[in-house]
mmCIF file of C-alpha atoms in Angstrom:
data_model
loop_
_atom_site.group_PDB
_atom_site.id
_atom_site.type_symbol
_atom_site.label_atom_id
_atom_site.label_comp_id
_atom_site.label_asym_id
_atom_site.label_seq_id
_atom_site.Cartn_x
_atom_site.Cartn_y
_atom_site.Cartn_z
ATOM 1 C CA UNK A 14 -0.039 0.004 0.002
ATOM 2 C CA UNK A 15 2.835 2.395 0.913
ATOM 3 C CA UNK A 16 4.546 1.656 -2.379
ATOM 4 C CA UNK A 17 1.349 2.451 -4.297
ATOM 5 C CA UNK A 18 0.977 5.795 -2.490
ATOM 6 C CA UNK A 19 4.645 6.602 -3.204
ATOM 7 C CA UNK A 20 4.314 5.752 -6.909
ATOM 8 C CA UNK A 21 1.111 7.938 -7.138
ATOM 9 C CA UNK A 22 2.852 10.823 -5.409
ATOM 10 C CA UNK A 23 5.938 10.703 -7.798
ATOM 11 C CA UNK A 24 3.587 10.462 -10.749
ATOM 12 C CA UNK A 25 1.781 13.590 -9.735
ATOM 13 C CA UNK A 26 5.159 15.403 -9.267
ATOM 14 C CA UNK A 27 6.254 14.309 -12.685
ATOM 15 C CA UNK A 28 3.042 15.441 -14.378
ATOM 16 C CA UNK A 29 3.200 18.854 -12.615
ATOM 17 C CA UNK A 30 6.862 19.208 -13.472
ATOM 18 C CA UNK A 31 6.345 18.890 -17.307
ATOM 19 C CA UNK A 32 8.280 21.640 -19.062
ATOM 20 C CA UNK A 33 6.023 24.437 -20.236
ATOM 21 C CA UNK A 34 7.398 24.129 -23.799
ATOM 22 C CA UNK A 35 5.385 20.902 -24.198
ATOM 23 C CA UNK A 36 2.125 22.780 -23.866
ATOM 24 C CA UNK A 37 3.220 26.002 -25.590
ATOM 25 C CA UNK A 38 1.684 26.740 -28.954
ATOM 26 C CA UNK A 39 1.683 29.521 -31.588
ATOM 27 C CA UNK A 40 -1.050 31.978 -32.666
ATOM 28 C CA UNK A 41 -0.821 35.171 -34.638
ATOM 29 C CA UNK A 42 -2.015 38.727 -34.120
ATOM 30 C CA UNK A 43 -5.426 39.365 -35.702
ATOM 31 C CA UNK A 44 -5.100 43.131 -36.019
ATOM 32 C CA UNK A 45 -2.435 45.776 -37.000
ATOM 33 C CA UNK A 46 -2.651 47.214 -33.453
ATOM 34 C CA UNK A 47 -2.683 44.876 -30.417
ATOM 35 C CA UNK A 48 -2.163 45.926 -26.798
ATOM 36 C CA UNK A 49 -0.008 43.765 -24.571
ATOM 37 C CA UNK A 50 -0.769 44.106 -20.850
ATOM 38 C CA UNK A 51 1.231 43.519 -17.748
ATOM 39 C CA UNK A 52 -1.281 41.097 -16.366
ATOM 40 C CA UNK A 53 -4.315 38.916 -17.393
ATOM 41 C CA UNK A 54 -7.105 41.545 -17.347
ATOM 42 C CA UNK A 55 -8.143 44.908 -18.721
ATOM 43 C CA UNK A 56 -7.384 46.346 -15.270
ATOM 44 C CA UNK A 57 -3.618 45.968 -15.883
ATOM 45 C CA UNK A 58 -1.717 48.695 -17.714
ATOM 46 C CA UNK A 59 -0.570 48.372 -21.304
ATOM 47 C CA UNK A 60 3.056 47.248 -21.415
ATOM 48 C CA UNK A 61 3.554 47.822 -25.116
ATOM 49 C CA UNK A 62 1.603 47.655 -28.405
ATOM 50 C CA UNK A 63 2.273 45.447 -31.405
ATOM 51 C CA UNK A 64 1.810 47.091 -34.722
ATOM 52 C CA UNK A 65 1.976 44.137 -37.129
ATOM 53 C CA UNK A 66 -0.895 42.002 -38.233
ATOM 54 C CA UNK A 67 -0.081 38.193 -38.555
ATOM 55 C CA UNK A 68 2.936 38.525 -36.227
ATOM 56 C CA UNK A 69 3.472 34.994 -34.793
ATOM 57 C CA UNK A 70 3.540 34.766 -31.014
ATOM 58 C CA UNK A 71 4.054 31.871 -28.675
ATOM 59 C CA UNK A 72 1.416 31.195 -26.023
ATOM 60 C CA UNK A 73 2.987 30.168 -22.788
ATOM 61 C CA UNK A 74 0.141 30.448 -20.282
ATOM 62 C CA UNK A 75 -3.479 31.366 -19.972
ATOM 63 C CA UNK A 76 -5.911 32.769 -17.490
ATOM 64 C CA UNK A 77 -9.609 33.249 -18.333
ATOM 65 C CA UNK A 78 -9.784 35.095 -21.671
ATOM 66 C CA UNK A 79 -6.171 36.255 -21.640
ATOM 67 C CA UNK A 80 -3.118 34.506 -23.013
ATOM 68 C CA UNK A 81 0.435 35.071 -21.805
ATOM 69 C CA UNK A 82 2.654 35.448 -24.843
ATOM 70 C CA UNK A 83 6.276 35.689 -25.803
ATOM 71 C CA UNK A 84 7.685 36.741 -29.109
ATOM 72 C CA UNK A 85 10.885 35.986 -31.074
ATOM 73 C CA UNK A 86 12.783 38.624 -29.069
ATOM 74 C CA UNK A 87 11.469 37.271 -25.644
ATOM 75 C CA UNK A 88 9.138 40.309 -25.121
ATOM 76 C CA UNK A 89 6.156 38.979 -23.049
ATOM 77 C CA UNK A 90 2.847 39.993 -21.602
ATOM 78 C CA UNK A 91 -0.853 39.248 -21.763
ATOM 79 C CA UNK A 92 -3.218 39.592 -24.739
ATOM 80 C CA UNK A 93 -7.023 39.124 -24.858
ATOM 81 C CA UNK A 94 -8.091 36.156 -26.999
ATOM 82 C CA UNK A 95 -10.145 38.425 -29.240
ATOM 83 C CA UNK A 96 -6.911 39.826 -30.540
ATOM 84 C CA UNK A 97 -5.498 36.490 -31.574
ATOM 85 C CA UNK A 98 -5.923 34.324 -34.784
ATOM 86 C CA UNK A 99 -5.069 30.700 -35.700
ATOM 87 C CA UNK A 100 -3.847 31.919 -39.107
ATOM 88 C CA UNK A 101 -0.473 30.290 -39.784
ATOM 89 C CA UNK A 102 2.474 32.677 -40.134
ATOM 90 C CA UNK A 103 6.115 32.688 -39.415
ATOM 91 C CA UNK A 104 9.169 34.979 -39.267
ATOM 92 C CA UNK A 105 12.241 34.310 -41.394
ATOM 93 C CA UNK A 106 15.106 33.952 -38.891
ATOM 94 C CA UNK A 107 17.855 33.225 -41.449
ATOM 95 C CA UNK A 108 19.964 36.120 -42.868
ATOM 96 C CA UNK A 109 18.913 35.624 -46.499
ATOM 97 C CA UNK A 110 16.656 32.748 -47.290
ATOM 98 C CA UNK A 111 15.830 31.706 -50.862
ATOM 99 C CA UNK A 112 12.209 31.136 -51.900
ATOM 100 C CA UNK A 113 12.027 28.270 -54.333
ATOM 101 C CA UNK A 114 9.358 27.461 -56.839
ATOM 102 C CA UNK A 115 9.131 23.774 -55.653
ATOM 103 C CA UNK A 116 10.268 22.150 -52.354
ATOM 104 C CA UNK A 117 13.793 21.204 -53.400
ATOM 105 C CA UNK A 118 17.035 23.070 -53.786
ATOM 106 C CA UNK A 119 17.275 22.155 -57.465
ATOM 107 C CA UNK A 120 14.051 24.046 -58.165
ATOM 108 C CA UNK A 121 13.966 27.593 -59.656
ATOM 109 C CA UNK A 122 14.821 30.249 -57.114
ATOM 110 C CA UNK A 123 12.057 32.871 -56.982
ATOM 111 C CA UNK A 124 13.360 35.496 -54.590
ATOM 112 C CA UNK A 125 15.529 36.182 -51.513
ATOM 113 C CA UNK A 126 13.775 36.713 -48.253
ATOM 114 C CA UNK A 127 15.242 39.116 -45.664
ATOM 115 C CA UNK A 128 15.659 38.214 -42.068
ATOM 116 C CA UNK A 129 12.675 39.382 -39.974
ATOM 117 C CA UNK A 130 10.150 39.217 -42.795
ATOM 118 C CA UNK A 131 6.703 37.826 -41.852
ATOM 119 C CA UNK A 132 5.227 35.288 -44.171
ATOM 120 C CA UNK A 133 1.918 33.468 -44.377
ATOM 121 C CA UNK A 134 2.386 29.676 -44.150
ATOM 122 C CA UNK A 135 0.039 27.694 -46.430
ATOM 123 C CA UNK A 136 1.378 24.210 -45.642
ATOM 124 C CA UNK A 137 4.522 22.363 -44.599
ATOM 125 C CA UNK A 138 5.868 18.974 -45.635
ATOM 126 C CA UNK A 139 9.131 17.364 -44.505
ATOM 127 C CA UNK A 140 11.753 20.144 -44.344
ATOM 128 C CA UNK A 141 9.843 22.693 -46.445
ATOM 129 C CA UNK A 142 6.994 25.128 -46.018
ATOM 130 C CA UNK A 143 4.882 26.822 -48.729
ATOM 131 C CA UNK A 144 4.735 30.490 -48.002
ATOM 132 C CA UNK A 145 3.211 33.631 -49.310
ATOM 133 C CA UNK A 146 4.743 37.123 -49.040
ATOM 134 C CA UNK A 147 3.401 40.351 -50.429
ATOM 135 C CA UNK A 148 5.196 39.633 -53.714
ATOM 136 C CA UNK A 149 5.929 35.963 -53.990
ATOM 137 C CA UNK A 150 4.645 32.381 -53.419
ATOM 138 C CA UNK A 151 6.989 29.527 -53.037
ATOM 139 C CA UNK A 152 8.817 27.080 -50.768
ATOM 140 C CA UNK A 153 11.410 27.808 -48.003
ATOM 141 C CA UNK A 154 13.362 25.599 -45.617
ATOM 142 C CA UNK A 155 11.315 25.007 -42.452
ATOM 143 C CA UNK A 156 14.418 25.553 -40.266
ATOM 144 C CA UNK A 157 14.554 29.148 -41.365
ATOM 145 C CA UNK A 158 11.178 29.962 -39.891
ATOM 146 C CA UNK A 159 9.899 30.758 -36.338
ATOM 147 C CA UNK A 160 6.224 30.709 -35.758
ATOM 148 C CA UNK A 161 2.851 29.082 -36.341
ATOM 149 C CA UNK A 162 3.124 26.345 -39.001
#
């Protein structure tokens, strides 16, 4: 009986000690102007304002209708769920990425993508993601992206 209680106790500890990264997920900003607050309610002051629609953000916690977020530069705060979207987007984190016509390096290069550029992700397969920018559609290495895909 004591062994069963000890095993149950350690299982509870292990479950509660699960790293937060396993439950983290990405969403994107729904609007061009989104307020990030210091805490999970409208009572908290605005910490800063994002001014970029489709910016991918990582959700690291939640409370009621607010989500605690962090971005690529580790800025964090709380955003109301009405300001978030499930639309898939990502940020290019590689210095100069090439957008290819098809998902292989022997395909026709379409354009170079600058570091920090936000792209809409249509789909991913294996090591590639099909993306859309303001000017181009094509495929890019998945490793060059940070975000919701």
